[in-house]
Coordinates of C-alpha atoms in Angstrom, one line a residue:
X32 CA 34.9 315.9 62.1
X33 CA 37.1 314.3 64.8
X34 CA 36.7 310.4 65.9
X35 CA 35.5 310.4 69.4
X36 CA 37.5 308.4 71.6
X37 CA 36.9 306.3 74.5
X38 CA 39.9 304.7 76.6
X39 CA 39.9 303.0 80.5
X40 CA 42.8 302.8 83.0
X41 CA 42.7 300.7 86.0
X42 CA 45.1 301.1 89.5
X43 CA 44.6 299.3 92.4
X44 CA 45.2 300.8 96.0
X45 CA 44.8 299.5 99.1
X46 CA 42.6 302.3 100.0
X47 CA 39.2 302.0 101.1
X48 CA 37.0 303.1 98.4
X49 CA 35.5 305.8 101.0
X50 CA 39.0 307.0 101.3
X51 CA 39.2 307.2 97.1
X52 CA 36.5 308.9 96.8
X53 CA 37.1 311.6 99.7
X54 CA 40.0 312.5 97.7
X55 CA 38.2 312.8 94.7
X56 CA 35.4 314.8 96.1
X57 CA 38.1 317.5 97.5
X58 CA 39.4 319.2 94.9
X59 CA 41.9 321.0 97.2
X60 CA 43.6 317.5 97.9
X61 CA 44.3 317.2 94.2
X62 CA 47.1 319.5 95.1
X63 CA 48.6 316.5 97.5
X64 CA 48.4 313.9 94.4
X65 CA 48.1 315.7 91.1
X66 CA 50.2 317.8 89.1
X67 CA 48.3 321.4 89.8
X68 CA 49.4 324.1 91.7
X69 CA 45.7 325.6 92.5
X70 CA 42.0 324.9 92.8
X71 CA 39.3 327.0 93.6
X72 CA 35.9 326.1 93.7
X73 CA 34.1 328.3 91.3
X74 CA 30.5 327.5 91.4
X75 CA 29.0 325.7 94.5
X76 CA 26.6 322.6 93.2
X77 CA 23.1 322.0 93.8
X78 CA 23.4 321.1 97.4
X79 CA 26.2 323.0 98.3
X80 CA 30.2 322.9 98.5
X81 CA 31.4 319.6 96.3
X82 CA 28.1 318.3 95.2
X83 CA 26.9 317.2 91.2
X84 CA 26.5 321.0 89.3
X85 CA 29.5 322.3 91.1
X86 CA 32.4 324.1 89.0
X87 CA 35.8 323.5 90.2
X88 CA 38.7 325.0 88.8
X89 CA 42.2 323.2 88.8
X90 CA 45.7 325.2 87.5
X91 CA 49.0 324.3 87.1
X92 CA 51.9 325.9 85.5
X93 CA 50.2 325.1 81.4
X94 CA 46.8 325.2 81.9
X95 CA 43.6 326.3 83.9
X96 CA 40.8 323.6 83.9
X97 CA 37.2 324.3 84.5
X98 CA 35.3 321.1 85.2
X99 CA 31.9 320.5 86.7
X100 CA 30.7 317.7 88.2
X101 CA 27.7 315.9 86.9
X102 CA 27.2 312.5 88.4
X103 CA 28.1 311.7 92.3
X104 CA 27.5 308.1 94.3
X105 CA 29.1 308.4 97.5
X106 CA 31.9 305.9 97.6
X107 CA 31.2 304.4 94.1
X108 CA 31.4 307.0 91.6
X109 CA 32.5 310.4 90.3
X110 CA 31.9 311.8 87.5
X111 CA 32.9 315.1 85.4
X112 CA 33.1 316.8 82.2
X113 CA 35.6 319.2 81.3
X114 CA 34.5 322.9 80.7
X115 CA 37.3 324.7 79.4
X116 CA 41.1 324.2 79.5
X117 CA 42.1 320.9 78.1
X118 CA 43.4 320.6 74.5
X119 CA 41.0 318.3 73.9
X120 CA 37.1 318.8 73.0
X121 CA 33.9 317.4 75.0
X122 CA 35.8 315.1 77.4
X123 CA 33.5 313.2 80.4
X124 CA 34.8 311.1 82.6
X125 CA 33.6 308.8 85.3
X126 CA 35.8 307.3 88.2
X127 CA 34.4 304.0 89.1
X128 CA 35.4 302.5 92.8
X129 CA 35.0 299.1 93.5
X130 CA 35.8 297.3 96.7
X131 CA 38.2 294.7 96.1
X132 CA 38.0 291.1 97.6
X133 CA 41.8 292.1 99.4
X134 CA 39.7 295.1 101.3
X135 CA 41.2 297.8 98.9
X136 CA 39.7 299.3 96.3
X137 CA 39.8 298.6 92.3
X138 CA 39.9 302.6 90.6
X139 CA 38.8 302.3 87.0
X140 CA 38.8 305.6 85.3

């Protein structure tokens, strides 16, 4: 049986934390500032569009992730688990945003 891993990375931005987390929260963005080439939002979630149950679907030239979302706080949080796609097994995540004193934001991921 594999060791489960846990590992953080923080980035500072001088983006609002409501700006970090619009990006986020738009999976179409991810286009503009990640390295996929298509999304498609599989599954709408529990309230509709982008919300916590949704499944959205990222590609890019190696792989096609499936990932819902399980765990939303407007501005604060975002969380997601990976369904298929990723050479790795049972991977959550959780984006945490956190205003910083400077008026940006501190990401910790």
């Amino acid at each position: 049986m594999a060791k489960q891993q846990h590992f953080s990375v923080e980035a500072r931005t001088t983006a609002t934390p409501a700006a970090v987390y619009a990006l986020l929260a738009d999976g179409a963005s991810w286009l503009r500032w990640a390295p996929f080439t298509g999304f498609e939002l599989e599954r709408e979630g529990e309230t509709g569009g982008g919300s916590t149950g949704a499944i959205r679907v990222f590609t890019s030239r190696w792989i096609t992730n499936r990932e819902e979302l399980t765990g939303l706080a407007q501005d604060r949080q975002f969380s997601y688990r990976s369904l298929s796609g990723m050479p790795i097994r049972n991977h959550a995540a959780t984006v945490r945003l956190t205003p910083a004193a400077d008026g940006g934001t501190l990401i910790t991921w």
